[in-house]
Coordinates of C-alpha atoms and ligand atoms in Angstrom, one line a residue:
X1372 CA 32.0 -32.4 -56.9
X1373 CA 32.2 -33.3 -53.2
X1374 CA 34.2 -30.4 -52.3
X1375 CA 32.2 -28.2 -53.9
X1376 CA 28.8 -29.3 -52.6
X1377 CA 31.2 -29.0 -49.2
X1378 CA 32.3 -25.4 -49.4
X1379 CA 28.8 -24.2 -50.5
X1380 CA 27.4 -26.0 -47.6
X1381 CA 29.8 -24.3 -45.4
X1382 CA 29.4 -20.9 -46.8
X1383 CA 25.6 -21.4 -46.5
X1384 CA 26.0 -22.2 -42.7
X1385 CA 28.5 -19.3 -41.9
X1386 CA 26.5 -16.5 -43.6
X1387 CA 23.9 -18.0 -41.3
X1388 CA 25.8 -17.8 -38.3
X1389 CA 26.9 -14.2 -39.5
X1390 CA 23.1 -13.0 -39.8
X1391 CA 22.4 -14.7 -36.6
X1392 CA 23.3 -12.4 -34.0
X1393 CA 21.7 -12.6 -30.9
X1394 CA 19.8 -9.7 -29.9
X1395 CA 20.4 -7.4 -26.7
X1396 CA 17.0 -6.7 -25.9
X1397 CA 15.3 -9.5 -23.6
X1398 CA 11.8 -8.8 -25.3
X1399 CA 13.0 -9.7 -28.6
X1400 CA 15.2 -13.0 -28.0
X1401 CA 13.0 -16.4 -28.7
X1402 CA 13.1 -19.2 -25.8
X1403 CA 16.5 -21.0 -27.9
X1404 CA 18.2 -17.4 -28.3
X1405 CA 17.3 -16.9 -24.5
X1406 CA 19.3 -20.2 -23.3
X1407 CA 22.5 -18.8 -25.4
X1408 CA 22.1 -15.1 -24.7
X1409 CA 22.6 -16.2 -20.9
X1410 CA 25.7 -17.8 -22.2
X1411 CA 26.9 -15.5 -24.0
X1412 CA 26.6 -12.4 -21.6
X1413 CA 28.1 -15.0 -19.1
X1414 CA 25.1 -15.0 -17.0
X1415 CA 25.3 -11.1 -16.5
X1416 CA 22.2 -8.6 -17.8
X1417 CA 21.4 -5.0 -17.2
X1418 CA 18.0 -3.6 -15.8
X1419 CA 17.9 0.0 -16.9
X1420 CA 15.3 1.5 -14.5
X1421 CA 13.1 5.0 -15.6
X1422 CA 10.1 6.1 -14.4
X1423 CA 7.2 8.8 -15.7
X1424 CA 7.2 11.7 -14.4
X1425 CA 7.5 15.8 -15.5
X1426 CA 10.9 16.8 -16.9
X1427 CA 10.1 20.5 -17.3
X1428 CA 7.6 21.6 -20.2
X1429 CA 9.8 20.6 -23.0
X1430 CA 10.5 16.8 -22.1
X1431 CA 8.8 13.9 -22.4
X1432 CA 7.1 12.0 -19.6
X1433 CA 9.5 9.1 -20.1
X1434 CA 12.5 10.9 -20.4
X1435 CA 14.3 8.4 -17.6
X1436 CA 13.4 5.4 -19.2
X1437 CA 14.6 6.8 -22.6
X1438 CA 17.9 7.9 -20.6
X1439 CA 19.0 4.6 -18.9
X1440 CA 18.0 2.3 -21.9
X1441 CA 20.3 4.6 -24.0
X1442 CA 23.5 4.1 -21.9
X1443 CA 22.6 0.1 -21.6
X1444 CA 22.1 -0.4 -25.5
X1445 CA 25.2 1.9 -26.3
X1446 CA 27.5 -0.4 -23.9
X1447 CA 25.8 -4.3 -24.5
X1448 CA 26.4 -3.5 -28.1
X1449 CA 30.0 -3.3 -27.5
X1450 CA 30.0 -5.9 -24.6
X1451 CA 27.8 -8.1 -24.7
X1452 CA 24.7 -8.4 -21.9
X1453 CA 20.8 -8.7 -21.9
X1454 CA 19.1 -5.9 -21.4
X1455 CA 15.9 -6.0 -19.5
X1456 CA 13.0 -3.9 -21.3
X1457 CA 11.6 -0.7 -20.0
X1458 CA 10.9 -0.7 -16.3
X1459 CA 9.4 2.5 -14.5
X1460 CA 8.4 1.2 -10.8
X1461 CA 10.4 3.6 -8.8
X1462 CA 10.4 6.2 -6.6
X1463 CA 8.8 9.2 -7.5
X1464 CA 6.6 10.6 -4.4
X1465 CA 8.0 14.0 -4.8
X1466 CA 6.6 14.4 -7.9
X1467 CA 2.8 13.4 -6.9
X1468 CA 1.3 17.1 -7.2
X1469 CA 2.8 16.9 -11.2
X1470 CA 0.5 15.7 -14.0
X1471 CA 1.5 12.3 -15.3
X1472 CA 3.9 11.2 -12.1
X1473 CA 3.2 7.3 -12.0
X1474 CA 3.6 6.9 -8.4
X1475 CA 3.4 3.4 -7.2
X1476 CA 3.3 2.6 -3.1
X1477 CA 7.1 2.2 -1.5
X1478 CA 5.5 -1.8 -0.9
X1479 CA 5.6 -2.3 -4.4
X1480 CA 8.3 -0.7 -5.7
X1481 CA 10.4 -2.6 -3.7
X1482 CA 8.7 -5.8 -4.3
X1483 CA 8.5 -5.6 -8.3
X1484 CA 12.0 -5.2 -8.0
X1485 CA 12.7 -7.9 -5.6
X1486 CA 10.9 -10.2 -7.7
X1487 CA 12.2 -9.3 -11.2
X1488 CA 15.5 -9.9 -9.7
X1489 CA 14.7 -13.0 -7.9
X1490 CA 12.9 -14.1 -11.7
X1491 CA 16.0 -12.9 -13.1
X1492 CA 17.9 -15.4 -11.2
X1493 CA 15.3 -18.1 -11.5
X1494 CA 16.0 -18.2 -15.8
X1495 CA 20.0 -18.4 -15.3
X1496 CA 21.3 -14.8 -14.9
X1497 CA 23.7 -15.1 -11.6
X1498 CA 25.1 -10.8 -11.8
X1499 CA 22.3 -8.3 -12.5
X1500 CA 24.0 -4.5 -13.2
X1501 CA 21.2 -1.8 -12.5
X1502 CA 21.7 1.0 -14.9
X1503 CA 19.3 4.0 -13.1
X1504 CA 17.9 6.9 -15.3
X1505 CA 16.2 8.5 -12.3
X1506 CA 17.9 10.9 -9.4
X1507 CA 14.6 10.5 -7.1
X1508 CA 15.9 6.5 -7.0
X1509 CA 19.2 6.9 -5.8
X1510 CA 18.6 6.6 -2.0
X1511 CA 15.8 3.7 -2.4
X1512 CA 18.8 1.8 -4.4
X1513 CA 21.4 2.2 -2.5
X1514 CA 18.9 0.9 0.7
X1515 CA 17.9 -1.7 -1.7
X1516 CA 21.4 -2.9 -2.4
X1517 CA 22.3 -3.2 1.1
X1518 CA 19.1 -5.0 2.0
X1519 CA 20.1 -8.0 -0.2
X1520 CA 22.4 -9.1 2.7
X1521 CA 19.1 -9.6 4.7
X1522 CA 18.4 -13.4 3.2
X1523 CA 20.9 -15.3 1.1
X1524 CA 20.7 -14.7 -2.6
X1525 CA 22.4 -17.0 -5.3
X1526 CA 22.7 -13.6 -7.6
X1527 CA 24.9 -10.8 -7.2
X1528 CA 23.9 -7.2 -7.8
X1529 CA 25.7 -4.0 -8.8
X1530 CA 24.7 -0.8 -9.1
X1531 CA 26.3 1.5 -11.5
X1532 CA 27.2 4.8 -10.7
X1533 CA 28.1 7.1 -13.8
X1534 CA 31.1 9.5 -13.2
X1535 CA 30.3 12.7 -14.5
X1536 CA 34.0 14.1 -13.9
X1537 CA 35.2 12.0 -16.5
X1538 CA 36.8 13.5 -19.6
X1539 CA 34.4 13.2 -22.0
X1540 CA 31.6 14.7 -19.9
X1541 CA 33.2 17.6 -18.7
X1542 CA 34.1 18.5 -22.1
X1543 CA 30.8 17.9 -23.3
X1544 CA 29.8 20.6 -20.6
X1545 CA 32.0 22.7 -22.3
X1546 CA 30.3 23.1 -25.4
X1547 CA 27.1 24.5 -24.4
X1548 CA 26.4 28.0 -22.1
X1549 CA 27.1 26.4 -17.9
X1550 CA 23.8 25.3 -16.4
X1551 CA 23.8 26.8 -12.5
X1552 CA 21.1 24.5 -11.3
X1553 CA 21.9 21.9 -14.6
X1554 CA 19.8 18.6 -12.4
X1555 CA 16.4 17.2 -13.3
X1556 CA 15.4 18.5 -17.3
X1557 CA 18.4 20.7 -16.9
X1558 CA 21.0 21.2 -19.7
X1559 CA 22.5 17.8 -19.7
X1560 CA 19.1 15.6 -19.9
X1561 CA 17.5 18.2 -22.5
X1562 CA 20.9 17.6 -24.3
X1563 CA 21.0 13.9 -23.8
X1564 CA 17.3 13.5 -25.0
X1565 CA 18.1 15.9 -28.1
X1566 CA 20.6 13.1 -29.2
X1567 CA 18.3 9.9 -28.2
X1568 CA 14.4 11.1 -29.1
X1569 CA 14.6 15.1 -30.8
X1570 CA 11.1 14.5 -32.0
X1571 CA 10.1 14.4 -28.5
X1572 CA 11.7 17.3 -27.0
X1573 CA 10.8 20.8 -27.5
X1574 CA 13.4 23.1 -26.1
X1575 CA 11.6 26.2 -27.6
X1576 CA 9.5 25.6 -24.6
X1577 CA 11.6 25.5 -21.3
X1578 CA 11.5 28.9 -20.2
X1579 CA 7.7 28.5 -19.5
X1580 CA 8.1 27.5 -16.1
X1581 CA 11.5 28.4 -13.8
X1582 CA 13.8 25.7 -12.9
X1583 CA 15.9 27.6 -10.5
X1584 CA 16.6 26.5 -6.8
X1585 CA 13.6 28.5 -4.9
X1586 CA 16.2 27.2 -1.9
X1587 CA 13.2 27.8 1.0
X1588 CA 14.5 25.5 3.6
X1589 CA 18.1 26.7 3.4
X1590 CA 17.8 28.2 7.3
X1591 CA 17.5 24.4 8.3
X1592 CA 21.4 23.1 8.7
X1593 CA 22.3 19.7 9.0
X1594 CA 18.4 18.4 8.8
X1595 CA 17.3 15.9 6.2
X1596 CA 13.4 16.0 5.3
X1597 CA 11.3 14.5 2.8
X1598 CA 10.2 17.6 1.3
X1599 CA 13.5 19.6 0.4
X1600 CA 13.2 18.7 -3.3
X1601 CA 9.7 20.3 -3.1
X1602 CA 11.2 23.3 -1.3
X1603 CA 14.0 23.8 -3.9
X1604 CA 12.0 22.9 -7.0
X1605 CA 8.1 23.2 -6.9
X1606 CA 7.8 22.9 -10.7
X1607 CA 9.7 20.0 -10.5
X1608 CA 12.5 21.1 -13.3
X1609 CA 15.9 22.6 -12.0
X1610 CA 18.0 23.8 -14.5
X1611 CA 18.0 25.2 -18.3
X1612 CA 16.5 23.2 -20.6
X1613 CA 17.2 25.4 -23.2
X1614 CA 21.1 25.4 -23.3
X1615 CA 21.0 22.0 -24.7
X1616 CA 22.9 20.5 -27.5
X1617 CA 22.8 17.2 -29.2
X1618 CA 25.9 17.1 -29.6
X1619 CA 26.8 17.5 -26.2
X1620 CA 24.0 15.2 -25.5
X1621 CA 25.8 12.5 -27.7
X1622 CA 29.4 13.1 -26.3
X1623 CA 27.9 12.5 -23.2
X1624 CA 25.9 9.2 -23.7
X1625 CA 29.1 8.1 -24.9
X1626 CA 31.4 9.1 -21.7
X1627 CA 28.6 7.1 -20.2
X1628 CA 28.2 4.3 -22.2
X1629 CA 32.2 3.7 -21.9
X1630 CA 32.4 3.8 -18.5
X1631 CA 29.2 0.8 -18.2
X1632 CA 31.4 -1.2 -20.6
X1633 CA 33.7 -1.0 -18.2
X1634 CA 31.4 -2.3 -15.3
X1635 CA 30.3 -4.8 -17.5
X1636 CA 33.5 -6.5 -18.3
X1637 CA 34.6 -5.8 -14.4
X1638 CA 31.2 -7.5 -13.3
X1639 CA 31.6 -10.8 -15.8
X1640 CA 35.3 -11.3 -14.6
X1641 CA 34.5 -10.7 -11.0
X1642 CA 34.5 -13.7 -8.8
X1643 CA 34.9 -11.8 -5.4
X1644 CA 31.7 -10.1 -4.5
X1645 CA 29.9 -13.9 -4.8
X1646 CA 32.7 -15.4 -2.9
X1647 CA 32.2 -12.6 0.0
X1648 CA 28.5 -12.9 -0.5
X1649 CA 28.4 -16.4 0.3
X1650 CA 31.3 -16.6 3.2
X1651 CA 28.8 -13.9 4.4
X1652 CA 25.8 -15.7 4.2
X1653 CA 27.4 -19.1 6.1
X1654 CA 29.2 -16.2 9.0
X1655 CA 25.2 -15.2 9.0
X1656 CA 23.5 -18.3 10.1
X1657 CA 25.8 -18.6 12.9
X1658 CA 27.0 -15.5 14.4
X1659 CA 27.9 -16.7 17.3
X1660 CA 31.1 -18.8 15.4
X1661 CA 32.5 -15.6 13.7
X1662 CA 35.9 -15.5 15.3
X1663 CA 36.4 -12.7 17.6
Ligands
ZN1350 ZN1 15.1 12.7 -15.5

């Protein structure tokens, strides 16, 4: 009788455990799921960053934030992480002149992120991976990422950088028509977005505006302005929308999404990049005892 009241007790409480996963996304955990998601994910999470902003005529406004939050739930449900929920302050001042651009002021991009990191940190996470969805971010991040050196941090961040030569990309590529200026709402987003959202895209409708390189500060060699994305693409689209495929679109997410599962495991196990951080930090306050 014992044994039996026993084993159904037991089965009772595994089925529990069994139905009691822990989710992924930050906004859905309660406060008691919170403490043992930092646990589990070993004190690592993601921040998939987007923004709004025009992909073309036949993309949604979001299409960024769609993007990164794809990779990041594709790879935290094979390795497990938090994933921060959508976040769109980022850079995105070339796209002003475009209906629907949220363009917040460089001060507050850089502190919203400086502060979701530093509250990150505050409620137990100790490596934050940023997943970016937007091309218009990648020099603002990478100044972002060295700027952490400026004051000591008791986090460590990582950026990830997607390789697009990998296998599964490139043959991806292969299935659909080549893209010559394939960047922003080009063949690989339209075909990305396809897979994630098709309800939202509408690839009957990408040849109403160009998205070829207009190229009208190509005379300028070896000078860097502000304004060459506006030069090359007014409409603010560069490639072929329509040469999209979901199926490509889902061969790629997954190239993607294996090579952040990667990070992810790399970034838990890593114990060097905080070690360095903080031999840096003590070499910082006194310079002048850095051996020479
Ligand atoms: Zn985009």
């Amino acid at each position: 009788m014992k044994a039996a009241f026993l084993s159904i007790l037991f089965i009772a409480l595994f089925s529990q455990l069994i139905g009691q996963e822990i989710s992924i996304h930050l906004e859905e955990l309660t406060t008691p799921d919170y403490i043992k998601a930092v646990e589990k994910s070993e004190k690592t999470c993601l921040l998939p960053i987007g923004v709004f902003e025009k992909h073309g005529a036949h993309l949604p406004l979001g299409t960024d934030l769609y993007i990164a939050r794809e990779y990041a739930s594709r790879a935290a449900k094979q390795e497990y992480t938090v994933i921060f929920p959508w976040y769109y302050f980022s850079q995105i001042n070339e796209a002003r002149h475009q209906p629907g651009t949220i363009a917040y002021s460089p001060e507050l991009i850089w502190k919203m992120l400086q502060e979701t990191l530093d509250e990150l940190s505050r409620n137990g996470f100790e490596k934050i991976i940023i997943v970016n969805g937007h091309g218009g971010n990648n020099a603002f991040l990478n100044y972002f990422g060295m700027a952490q050196l400026s004051e000591n941090r008791n986090y460590s961040l990582y950026l990830f950088q997607p390789d697009y030569s990998s296998e599964k990309i490139v043959n991806a590529a292969a299935l659909t028509p080549p893209d010559k200026y394939d960047s922003h709402a080009g063949k690989s987003e339209s075909s990305m977005m396809s897979a994630i959202v098709p309800e939202a895209v509408h690839l009957n409708r990408a040849h109403k505006q160009s998205g070829a390189d207009l190229d009208r500060i190509k005379h300028m060699e070896n000078i860097y302005t502000g304004i060459w994305w506006y030069a090359s693409y007014p409409n603010h689209y560069g490639g072929d929308g329509a040469l999209a495929s979901a199926e490509a679109g889902k061969l790629i997410l997954e190239g993607i999404a294996d090579q952040l599962v990667e990070v992810i495991k790399t970034v838990k196990t890593d114990s060097l990049v905080p070690a360095l951080e903080n031999q840096f930090y003590k070499d910082s306050a006194e310079p002048i005892k850095t051996k020479q």
